[in-house]
mmCIF file of C-alpha atoms and ligand atoms in Angstrom:
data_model
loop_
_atom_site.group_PDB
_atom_site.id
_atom_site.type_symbol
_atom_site.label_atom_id
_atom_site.label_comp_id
_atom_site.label_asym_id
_atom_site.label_seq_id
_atom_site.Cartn_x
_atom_site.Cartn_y
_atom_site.Cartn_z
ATOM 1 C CA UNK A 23 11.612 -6.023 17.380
ATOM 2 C CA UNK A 24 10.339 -5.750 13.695
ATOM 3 C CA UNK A 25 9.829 -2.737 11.629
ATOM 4 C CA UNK A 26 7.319 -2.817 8.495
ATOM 5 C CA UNK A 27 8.849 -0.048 6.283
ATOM 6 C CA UNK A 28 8.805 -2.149 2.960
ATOM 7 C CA UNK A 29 7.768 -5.357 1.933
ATOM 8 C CA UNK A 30 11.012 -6.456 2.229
ATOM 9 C CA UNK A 31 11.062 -6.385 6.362
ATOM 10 C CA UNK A 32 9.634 -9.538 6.443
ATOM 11 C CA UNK A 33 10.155 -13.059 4.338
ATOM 12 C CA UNK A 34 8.102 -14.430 1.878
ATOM 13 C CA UNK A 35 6.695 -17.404 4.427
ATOM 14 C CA UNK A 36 5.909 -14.600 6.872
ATOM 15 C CA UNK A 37 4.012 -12.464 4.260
ATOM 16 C CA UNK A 38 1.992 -15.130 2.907
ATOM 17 C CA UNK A 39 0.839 -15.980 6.697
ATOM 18 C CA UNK A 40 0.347 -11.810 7.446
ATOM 19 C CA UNK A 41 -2.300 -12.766 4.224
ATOM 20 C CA UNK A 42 -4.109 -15.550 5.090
ATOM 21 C CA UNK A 43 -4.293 -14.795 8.755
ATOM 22 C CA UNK A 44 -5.974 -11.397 7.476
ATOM 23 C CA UNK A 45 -8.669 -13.679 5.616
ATOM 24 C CA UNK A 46 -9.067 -15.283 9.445
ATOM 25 C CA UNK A 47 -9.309 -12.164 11.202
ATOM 26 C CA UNK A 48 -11.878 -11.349 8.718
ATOM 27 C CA UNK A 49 -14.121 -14.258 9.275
ATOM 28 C CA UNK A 50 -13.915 -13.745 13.244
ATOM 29 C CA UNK A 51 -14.599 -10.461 13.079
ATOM 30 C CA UNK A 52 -17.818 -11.149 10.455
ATOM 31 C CA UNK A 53 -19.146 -14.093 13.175
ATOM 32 C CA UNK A 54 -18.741 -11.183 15.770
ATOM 33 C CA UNK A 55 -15.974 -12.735 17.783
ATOM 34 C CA UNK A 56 -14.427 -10.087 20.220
ATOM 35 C CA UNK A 57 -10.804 -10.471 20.112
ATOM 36 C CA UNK A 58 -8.398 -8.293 21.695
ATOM 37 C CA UNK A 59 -4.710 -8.844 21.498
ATOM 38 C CA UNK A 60 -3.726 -5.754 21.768
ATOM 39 C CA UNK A 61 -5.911 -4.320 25.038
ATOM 40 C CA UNK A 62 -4.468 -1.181 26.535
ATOM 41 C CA UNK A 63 -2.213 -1.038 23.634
ATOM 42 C CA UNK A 64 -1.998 2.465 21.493
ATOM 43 C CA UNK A 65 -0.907 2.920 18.509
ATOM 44 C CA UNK A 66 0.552 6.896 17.320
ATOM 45 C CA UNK A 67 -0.675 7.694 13.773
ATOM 46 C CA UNK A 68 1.523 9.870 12.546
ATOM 47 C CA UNK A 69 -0.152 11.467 9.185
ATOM 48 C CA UNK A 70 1.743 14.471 6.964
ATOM 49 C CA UNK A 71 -0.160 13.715 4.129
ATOM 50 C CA UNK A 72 -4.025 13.008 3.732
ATOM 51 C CA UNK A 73 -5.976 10.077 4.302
ATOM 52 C CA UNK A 74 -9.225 8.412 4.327
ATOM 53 C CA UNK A 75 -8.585 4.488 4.136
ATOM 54 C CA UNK A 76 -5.140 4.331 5.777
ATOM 55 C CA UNK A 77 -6.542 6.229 8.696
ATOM 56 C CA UNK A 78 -10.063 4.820 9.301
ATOM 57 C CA UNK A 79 -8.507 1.163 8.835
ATOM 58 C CA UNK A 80 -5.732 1.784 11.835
ATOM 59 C CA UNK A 81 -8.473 3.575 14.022
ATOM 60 C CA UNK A 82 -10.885 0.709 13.495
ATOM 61 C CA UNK A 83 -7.970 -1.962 13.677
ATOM 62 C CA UNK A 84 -7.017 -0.512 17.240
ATOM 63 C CA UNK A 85 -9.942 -0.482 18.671
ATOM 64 C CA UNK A 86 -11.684 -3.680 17.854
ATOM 65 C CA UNK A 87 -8.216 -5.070 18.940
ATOM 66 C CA UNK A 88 -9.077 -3.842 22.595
ATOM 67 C CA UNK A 89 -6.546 -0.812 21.971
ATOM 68 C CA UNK A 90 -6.413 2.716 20.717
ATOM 69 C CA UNK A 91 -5.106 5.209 18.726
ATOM 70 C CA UNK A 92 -3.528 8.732 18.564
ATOM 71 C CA UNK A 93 -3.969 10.791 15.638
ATOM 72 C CA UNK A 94 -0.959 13.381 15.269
ATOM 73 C CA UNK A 95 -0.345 15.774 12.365
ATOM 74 C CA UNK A 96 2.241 18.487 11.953
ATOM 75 C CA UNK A 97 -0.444 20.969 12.371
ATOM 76 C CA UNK A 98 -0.638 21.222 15.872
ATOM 77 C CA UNK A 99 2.348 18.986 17.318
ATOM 78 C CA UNK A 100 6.057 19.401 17.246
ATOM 79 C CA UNK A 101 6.541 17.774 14.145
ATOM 80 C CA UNK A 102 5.595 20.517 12.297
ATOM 81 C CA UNK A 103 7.995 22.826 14.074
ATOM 82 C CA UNK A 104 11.155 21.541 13.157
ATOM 83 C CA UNK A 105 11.480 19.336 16.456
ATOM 84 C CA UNK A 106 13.952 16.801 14.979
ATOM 85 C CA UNK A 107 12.727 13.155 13.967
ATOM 86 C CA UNK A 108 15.728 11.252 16.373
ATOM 87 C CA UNK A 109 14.088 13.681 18.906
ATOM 88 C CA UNK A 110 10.420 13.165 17.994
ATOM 89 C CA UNK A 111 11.015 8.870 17.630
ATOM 90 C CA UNK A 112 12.841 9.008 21.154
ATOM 91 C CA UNK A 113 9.680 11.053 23.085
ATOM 92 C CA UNK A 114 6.646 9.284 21.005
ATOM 93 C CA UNK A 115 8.218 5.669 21.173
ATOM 94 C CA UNK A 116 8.503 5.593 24.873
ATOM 95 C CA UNK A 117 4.997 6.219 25.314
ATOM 96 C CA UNK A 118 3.328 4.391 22.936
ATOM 97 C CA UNK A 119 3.389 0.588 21.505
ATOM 98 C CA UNK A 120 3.946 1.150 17.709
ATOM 99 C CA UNK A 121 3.905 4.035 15.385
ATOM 100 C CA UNK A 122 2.466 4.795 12.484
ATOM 101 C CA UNK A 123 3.636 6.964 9.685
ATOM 102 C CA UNK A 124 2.781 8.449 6.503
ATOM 103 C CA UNK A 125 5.083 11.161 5.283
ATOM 104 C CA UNK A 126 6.957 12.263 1.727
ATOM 105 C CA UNK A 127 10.820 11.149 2.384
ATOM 106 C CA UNK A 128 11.408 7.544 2.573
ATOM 107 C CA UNK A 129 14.223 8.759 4.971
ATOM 108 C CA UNK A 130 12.256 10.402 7.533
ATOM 109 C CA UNK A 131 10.239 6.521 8.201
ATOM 110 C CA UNK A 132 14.193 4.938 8.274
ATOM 111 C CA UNK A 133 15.455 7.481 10.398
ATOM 112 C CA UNK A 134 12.350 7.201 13.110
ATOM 113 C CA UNK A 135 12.609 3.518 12.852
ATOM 114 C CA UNK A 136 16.500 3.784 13.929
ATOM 115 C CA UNK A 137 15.573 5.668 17.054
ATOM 116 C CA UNK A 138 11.893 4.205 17.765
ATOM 117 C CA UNK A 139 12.044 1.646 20.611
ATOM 118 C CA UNK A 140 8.473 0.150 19.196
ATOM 119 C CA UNK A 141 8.132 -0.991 16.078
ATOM 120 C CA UNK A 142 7.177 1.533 13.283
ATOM 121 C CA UNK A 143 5.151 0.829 10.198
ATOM 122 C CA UNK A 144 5.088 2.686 6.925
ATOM 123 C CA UNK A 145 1.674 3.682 5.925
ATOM 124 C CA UNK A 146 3.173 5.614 2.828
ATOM 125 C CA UNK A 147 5.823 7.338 1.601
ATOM 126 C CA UNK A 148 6.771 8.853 -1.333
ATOM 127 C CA UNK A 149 9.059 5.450 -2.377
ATOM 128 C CA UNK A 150 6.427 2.889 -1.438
ATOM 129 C CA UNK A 151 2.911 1.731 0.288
ATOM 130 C CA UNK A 152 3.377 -1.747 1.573
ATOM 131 C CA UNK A 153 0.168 -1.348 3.732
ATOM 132 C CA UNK A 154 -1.610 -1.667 0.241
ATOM 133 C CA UNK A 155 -0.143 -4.316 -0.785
ATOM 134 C CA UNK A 156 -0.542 -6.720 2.088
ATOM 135 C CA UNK A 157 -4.407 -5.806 1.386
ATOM 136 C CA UNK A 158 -3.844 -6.046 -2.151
ATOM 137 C CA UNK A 159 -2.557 -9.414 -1.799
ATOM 138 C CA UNK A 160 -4.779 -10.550 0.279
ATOM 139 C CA UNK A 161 -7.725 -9.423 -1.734
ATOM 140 C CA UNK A 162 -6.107 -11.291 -4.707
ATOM 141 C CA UNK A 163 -5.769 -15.012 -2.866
ATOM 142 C CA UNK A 164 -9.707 -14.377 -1.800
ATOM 143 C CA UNK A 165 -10.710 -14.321 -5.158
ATOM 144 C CA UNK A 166 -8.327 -16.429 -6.846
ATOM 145 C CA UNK A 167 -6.178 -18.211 -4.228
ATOM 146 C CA UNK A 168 -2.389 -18.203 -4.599
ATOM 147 C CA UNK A 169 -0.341 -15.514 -6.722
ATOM 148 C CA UNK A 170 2.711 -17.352 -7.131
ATOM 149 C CA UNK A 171 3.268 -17.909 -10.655
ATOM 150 C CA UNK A 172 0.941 -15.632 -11.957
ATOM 151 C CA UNK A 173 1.228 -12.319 -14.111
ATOM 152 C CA UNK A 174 0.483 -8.955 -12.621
ATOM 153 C CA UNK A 175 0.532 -5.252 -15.129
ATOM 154 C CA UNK A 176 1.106 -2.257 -13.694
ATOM 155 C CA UNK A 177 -0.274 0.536 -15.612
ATOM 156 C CA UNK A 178 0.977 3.971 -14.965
ATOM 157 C CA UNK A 179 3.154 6.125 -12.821
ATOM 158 C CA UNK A 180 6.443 4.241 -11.613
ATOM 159 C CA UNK A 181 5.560 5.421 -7.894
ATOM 160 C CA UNK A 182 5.404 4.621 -4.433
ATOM 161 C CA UNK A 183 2.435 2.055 -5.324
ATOM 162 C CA UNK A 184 4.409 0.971 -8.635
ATOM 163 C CA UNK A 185 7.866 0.129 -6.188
ATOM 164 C CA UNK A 186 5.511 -1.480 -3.644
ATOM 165 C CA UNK A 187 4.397 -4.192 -6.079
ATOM 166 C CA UNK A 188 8.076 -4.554 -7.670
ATOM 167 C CA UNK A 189 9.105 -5.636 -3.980
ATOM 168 C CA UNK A 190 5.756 -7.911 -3.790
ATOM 169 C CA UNK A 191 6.695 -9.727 -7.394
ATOM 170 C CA UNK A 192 9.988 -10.854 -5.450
ATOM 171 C CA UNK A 193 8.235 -11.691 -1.948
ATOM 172 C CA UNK A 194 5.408 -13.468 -3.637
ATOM 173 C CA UNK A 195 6.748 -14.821 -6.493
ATOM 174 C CA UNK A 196 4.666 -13.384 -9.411
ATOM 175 C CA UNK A 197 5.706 -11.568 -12.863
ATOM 176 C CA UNK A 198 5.308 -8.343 -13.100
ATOM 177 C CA UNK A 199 4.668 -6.312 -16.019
ATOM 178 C CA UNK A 200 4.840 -2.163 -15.994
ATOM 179 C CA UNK A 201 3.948 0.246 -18.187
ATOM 180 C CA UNK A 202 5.013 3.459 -17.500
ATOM 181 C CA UNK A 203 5.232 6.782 -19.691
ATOM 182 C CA UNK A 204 9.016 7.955 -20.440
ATOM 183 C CA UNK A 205 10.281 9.829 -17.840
ATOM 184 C CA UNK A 206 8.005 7.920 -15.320
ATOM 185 C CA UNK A 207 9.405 4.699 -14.964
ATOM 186 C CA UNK A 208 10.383 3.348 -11.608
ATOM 187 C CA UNK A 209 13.823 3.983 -9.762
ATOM 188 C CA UNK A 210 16.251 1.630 -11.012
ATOM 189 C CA UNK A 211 17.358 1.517 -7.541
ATOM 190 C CA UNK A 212 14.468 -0.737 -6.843
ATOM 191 C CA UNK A 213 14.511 -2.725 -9.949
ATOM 192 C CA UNK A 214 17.708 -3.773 -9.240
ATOM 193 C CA UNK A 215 17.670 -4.488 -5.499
ATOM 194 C CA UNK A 216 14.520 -6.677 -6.468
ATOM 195 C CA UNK A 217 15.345 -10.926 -7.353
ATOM 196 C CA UNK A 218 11.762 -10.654 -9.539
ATOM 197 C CA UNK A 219 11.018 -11.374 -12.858
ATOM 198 C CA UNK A 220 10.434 -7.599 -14.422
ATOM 199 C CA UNK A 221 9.407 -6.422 -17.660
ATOM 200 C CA UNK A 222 9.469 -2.988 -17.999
ATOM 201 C CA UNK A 223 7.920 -0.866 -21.257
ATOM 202 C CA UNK A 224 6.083 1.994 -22.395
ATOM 203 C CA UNK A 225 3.435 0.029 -24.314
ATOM 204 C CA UNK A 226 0.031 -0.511 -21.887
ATOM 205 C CA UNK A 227 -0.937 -3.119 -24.683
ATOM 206 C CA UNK A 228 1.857 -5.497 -24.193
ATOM 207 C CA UNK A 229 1.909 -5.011 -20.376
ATOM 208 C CA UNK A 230 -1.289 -5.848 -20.179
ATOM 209 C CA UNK A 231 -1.687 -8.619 -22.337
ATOM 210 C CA UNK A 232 -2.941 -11.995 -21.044
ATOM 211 C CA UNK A 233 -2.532 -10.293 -17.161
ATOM 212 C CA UNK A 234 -4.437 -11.754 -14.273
ATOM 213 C CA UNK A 235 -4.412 -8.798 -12.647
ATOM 214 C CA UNK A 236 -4.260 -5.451 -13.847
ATOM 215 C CA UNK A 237 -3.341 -2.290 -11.604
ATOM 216 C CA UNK A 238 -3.249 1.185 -11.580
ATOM 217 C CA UNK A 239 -3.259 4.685 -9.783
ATOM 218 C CA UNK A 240 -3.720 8.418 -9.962
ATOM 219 C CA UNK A 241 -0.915 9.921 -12.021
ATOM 220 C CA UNK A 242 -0.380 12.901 -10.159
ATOM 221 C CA UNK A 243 0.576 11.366 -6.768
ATOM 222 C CA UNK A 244 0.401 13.560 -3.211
ATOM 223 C CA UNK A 245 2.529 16.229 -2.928
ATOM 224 C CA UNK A 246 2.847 16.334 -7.265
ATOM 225 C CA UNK A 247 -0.469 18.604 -7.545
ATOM 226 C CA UNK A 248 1.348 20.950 -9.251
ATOM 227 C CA UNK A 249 2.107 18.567 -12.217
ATOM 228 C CA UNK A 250 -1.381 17.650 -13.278
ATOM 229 C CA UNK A 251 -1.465 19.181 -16.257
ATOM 230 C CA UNK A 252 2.070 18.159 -17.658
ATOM 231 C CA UNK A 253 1.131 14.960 -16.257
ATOM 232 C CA UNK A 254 -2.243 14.480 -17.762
ATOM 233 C CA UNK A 255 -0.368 14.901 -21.097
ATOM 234 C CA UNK A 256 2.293 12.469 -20.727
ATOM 235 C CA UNK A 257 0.131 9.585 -19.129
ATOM 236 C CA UNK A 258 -2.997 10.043 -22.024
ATOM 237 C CA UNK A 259 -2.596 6.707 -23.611
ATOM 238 C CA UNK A 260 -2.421 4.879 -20.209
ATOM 239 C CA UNK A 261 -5.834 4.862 -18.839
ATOM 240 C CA UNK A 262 -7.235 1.248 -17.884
ATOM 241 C CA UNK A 263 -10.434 1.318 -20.399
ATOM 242 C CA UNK A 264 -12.603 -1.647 -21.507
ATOM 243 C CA UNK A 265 -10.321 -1.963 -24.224
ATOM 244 C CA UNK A 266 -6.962 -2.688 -22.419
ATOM 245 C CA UNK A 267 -8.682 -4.765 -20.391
ATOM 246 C CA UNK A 268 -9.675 -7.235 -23.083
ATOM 247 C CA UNK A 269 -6.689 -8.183 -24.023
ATOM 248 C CA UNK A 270 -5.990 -9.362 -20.409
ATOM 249 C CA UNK A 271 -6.904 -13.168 -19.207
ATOM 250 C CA UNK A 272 -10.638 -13.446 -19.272
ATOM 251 C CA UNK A 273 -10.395 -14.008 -15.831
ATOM 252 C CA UNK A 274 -8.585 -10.866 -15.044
ATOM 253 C CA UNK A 275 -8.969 -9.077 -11.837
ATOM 254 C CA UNK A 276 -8.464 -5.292 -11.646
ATOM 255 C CA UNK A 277 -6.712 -3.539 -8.647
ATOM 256 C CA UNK A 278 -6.731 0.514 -7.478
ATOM 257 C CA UNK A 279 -5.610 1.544 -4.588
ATOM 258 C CA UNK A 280 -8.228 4.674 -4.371
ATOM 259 C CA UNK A 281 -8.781 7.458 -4.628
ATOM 260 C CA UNK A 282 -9.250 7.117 -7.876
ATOM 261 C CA UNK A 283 -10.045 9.557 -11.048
ATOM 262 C CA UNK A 284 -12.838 8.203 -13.361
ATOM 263 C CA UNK A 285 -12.313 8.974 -16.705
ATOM 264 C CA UNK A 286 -8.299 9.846 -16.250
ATOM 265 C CA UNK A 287 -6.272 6.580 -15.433
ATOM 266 C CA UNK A 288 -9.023 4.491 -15.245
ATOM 267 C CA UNK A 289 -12.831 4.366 -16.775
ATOM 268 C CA UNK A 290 -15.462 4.205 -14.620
ATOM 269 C CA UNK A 291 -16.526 0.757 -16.875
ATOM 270 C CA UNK A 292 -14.095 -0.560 -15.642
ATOM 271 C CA UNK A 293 -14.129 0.605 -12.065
ATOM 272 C CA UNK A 294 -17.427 0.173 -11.278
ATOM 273 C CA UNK A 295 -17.442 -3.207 -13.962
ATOM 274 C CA UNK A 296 -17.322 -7.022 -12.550
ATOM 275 C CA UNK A 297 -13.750 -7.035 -13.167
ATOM 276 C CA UNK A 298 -12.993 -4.925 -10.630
ATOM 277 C CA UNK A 299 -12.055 -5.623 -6.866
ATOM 278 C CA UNK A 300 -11.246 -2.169 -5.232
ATOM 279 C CA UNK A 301 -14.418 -1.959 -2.297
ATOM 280 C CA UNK A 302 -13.024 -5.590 -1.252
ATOM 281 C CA UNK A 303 -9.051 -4.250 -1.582
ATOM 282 C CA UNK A 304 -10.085 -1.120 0.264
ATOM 283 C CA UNK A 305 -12.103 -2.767 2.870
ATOM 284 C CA UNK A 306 -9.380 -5.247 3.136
ATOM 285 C CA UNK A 307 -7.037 -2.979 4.399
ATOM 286 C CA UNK A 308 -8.477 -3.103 7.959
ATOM 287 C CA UNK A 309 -7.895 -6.829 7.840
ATOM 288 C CA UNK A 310 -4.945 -6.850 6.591
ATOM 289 C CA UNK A 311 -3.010 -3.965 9.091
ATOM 290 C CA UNK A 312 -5.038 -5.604 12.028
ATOM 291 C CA UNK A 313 -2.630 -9.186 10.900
ATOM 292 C CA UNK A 314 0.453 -6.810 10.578
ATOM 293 C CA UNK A 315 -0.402 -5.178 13.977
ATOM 294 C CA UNK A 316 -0.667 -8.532 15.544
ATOM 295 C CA UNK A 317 2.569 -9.723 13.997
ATOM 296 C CA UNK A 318 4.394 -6.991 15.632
ATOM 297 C CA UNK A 319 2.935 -6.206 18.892
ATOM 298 C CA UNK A 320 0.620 -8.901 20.297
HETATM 299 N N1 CP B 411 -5.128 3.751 -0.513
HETATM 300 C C1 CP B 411 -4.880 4.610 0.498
HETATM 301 O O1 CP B 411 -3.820 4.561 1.146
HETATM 302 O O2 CP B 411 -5.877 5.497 0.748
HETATM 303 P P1 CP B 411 -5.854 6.766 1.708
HETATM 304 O O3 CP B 411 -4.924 7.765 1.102
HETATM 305 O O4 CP B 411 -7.273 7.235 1.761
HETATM 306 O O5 CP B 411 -5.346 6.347 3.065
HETATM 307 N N1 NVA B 412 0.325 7.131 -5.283
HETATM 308 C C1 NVA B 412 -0.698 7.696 -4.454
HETATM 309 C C2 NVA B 412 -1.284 6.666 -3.538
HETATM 310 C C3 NVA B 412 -2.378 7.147 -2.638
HETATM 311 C C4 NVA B 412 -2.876 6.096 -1.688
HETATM 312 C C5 NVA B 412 -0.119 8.851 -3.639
HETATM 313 O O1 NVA B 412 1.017 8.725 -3.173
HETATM 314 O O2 NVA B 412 -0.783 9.869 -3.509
#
C-alpha cells in the first residue's frame, strides 16, 4: 500500500507515468469514454481548511470513476472534537478505500497515514501541495512536452506550494530558481533533503531571468490571514508583472495555483495574458488526482 503525502512517495519513473497517464485520462474522458476503475469505491475527503478546486476535482474524479465521495469537516464530525487522529485513521480507514486530507500540520497527514489501512493522500498542508504539482506538471508537458532540463522561478512566499516544487525539481529533474523576501525563504529542512539543483535569492529579476516557467502564489497563505498587512509590505517588489516576465524565455509559461490576488503577487496582464496557463493547471487537477487515484486504488 502507497501513501501520496509528498512528491517524494513515489519515484521519478512513476511520476512521470502519474503525468502522462493524466493527459490519457483526459482524452478518454473528452471522447466520452465511461471508465470506472474504481466502482463502489469511496473516497473520505477530509477538509480543515477551504477549498474550491481540490474539492470539486476529487468529487468529480470519484464519480466519473464509478465511485464516490464523503465530504467531512471538523464542523460537524469528531475531528473537530478532539477525537484523536490514531483514533479517527483507525474508524474512517476501515470503512472507506482511501482518504483524503487537507489540514495545517504536516504531522497530522503522517500520523493518519501510520494508522490508515487505505492509502491516504495529501491534498495540502501547511509544508506542501503535491496534488498541484502533479497537475502542474502535467499542464507543463501539454504545452511544452518534457521538463527535464529545463528552468523553473519561483516567485514569492517559501511555502507549502514553494516546498512542493523544490521536491518536483529533484523528481523531475529541472532547475529551480526562488525568490523569496528575507524572512520567507523555504525551510532548509527541505532544501537539504532535496538532490536538485537550487538557487535560492531575494532578487525576482535574477530568478526569473531566461525561466521557462515562472510561478507564483498568494503571500498570505491559509491560516496566515492575520499577516496580510506585514506581509503585503515585505513581498511589494515580488509581484509577477509584465515586466518580470520579459526578462524570462520568450517562450515562458506562467503557473498559479489559484486563488489568486490580481494586482498583489501577480497582475492581472499577466494572468489573464497568453503567457499564462492557470484555467488548463486548474482544470488539470481533476486529471491529474483521477491518475493518482488509479495508481493507488484501482
Ligand atoms: N489550488 C488549490 O488547491 O485550490 P483550492 O484551495 O480551491 O482547492
Ligand atoms: N499557499 C496557498 C495555496 C492554496 C491552494 C495556501 O496554503 O493557502
Amino acid at each position: 500500500m502507497k501513501h501520496f503525502l509528498t512528491l517524494r512517495d513515489l519515484t521519478p519513473s512513476e511520476l512521470t507515468r502519474l503525468v502522462e497517464r493524466a493527459t490519457e485520462l483526459k482524452k478518454m474522458q473528452q471522447q466520452g469514454e465511461v471508465y470506472e476503475p474504481l466502482k463502489n469505491k469511496v473516497l473520505a475527503m477530509i477538509f480543515e481548511k477551504s477549498s474550491t478546486r481540490t474539492r470539486v476535482s476529487f468529487e468529480s474524479a470519484m464519480i466519473q470513476f464509478g465511485g464516490g465521495s464523503i465530504f467531512l469537516s471538523p464542523h460537524d464530525t469528531q475531528l473537530g472534537r478532539g477525537e484523536p487522529v490514531e483514533d479517527s485513521a483507525r474508524v474512517i480507514s476501515s470503512m472507506v478505500d482511501v482518504v483524503m486530507i487537507r489540514t495545517f500540520e504536516h504531522r497530522k497527514v503522517e500520523t493518519f497515514a501510520k494508522y490508515s489501512s487505505v492509502p491516504v493522500i495529501n491534498a495540502l498542508t501547511d509544508e506542501f501541495h503535491p496534488c498541484q504539482l502533479l497537475a502542474d506538471m502535467q499542464t507543463y508537458f501539454e504545452q511544452r512536452g518534457d521538463i527535464r532540463g529545463k528552468t523553473v522561478a519561483w516567485v514569492g512566499d517559501g511555502n507549502n506550494m514553494c516546498h512542493s516544487y523544490i521536491n518536483a525539481a529533484q523528481q523531475f529533474g529541472f532547475k529551480l530558481n526562488i525568490a523569496a523576501p528575507a524572512g520567507y525563504e523555504p525551510q532548509q529542512s527541505v532544501i537539504d533533503a532535496a538532490d536538485a539543483e537550487l538557487f535560492i535569492c531575494h532578487d525576482p529579476k535574477a530568478a526569473v531571468s531566461n525561466a521557462d516557467l515562472v510561478v507564483t502564489d498568494v503571500w498570505a497563505s491559509m491560516g496566515q490571514e492575520e499577516e496580510q498587512r506585514k506581509r503585503e509590505a515585505a513581498f511589494a517588489d515580488f509581484q509577477v508583472n509584465s515586466a518580470l516576465m520579459a526578462l524570462a524565455d520568450n517562450d515562458a509559461l506562467f503557473m498559479h495555483c489559484l486563488p489568486a490576488h490580481r494586482g498583489e503577487e501577480v497582475s492581472a496582464e499577466v494572468i489573464d495574458g497568453p503567457q499564462s496557463v492557470v484555467w488548463q493547471e486548474a482544470e488539470n487537477r481533476l486529471h491529474a488526482q483521477k491518475a493518482l487515484l488509479e495508481l493507488l486504488c484501482a
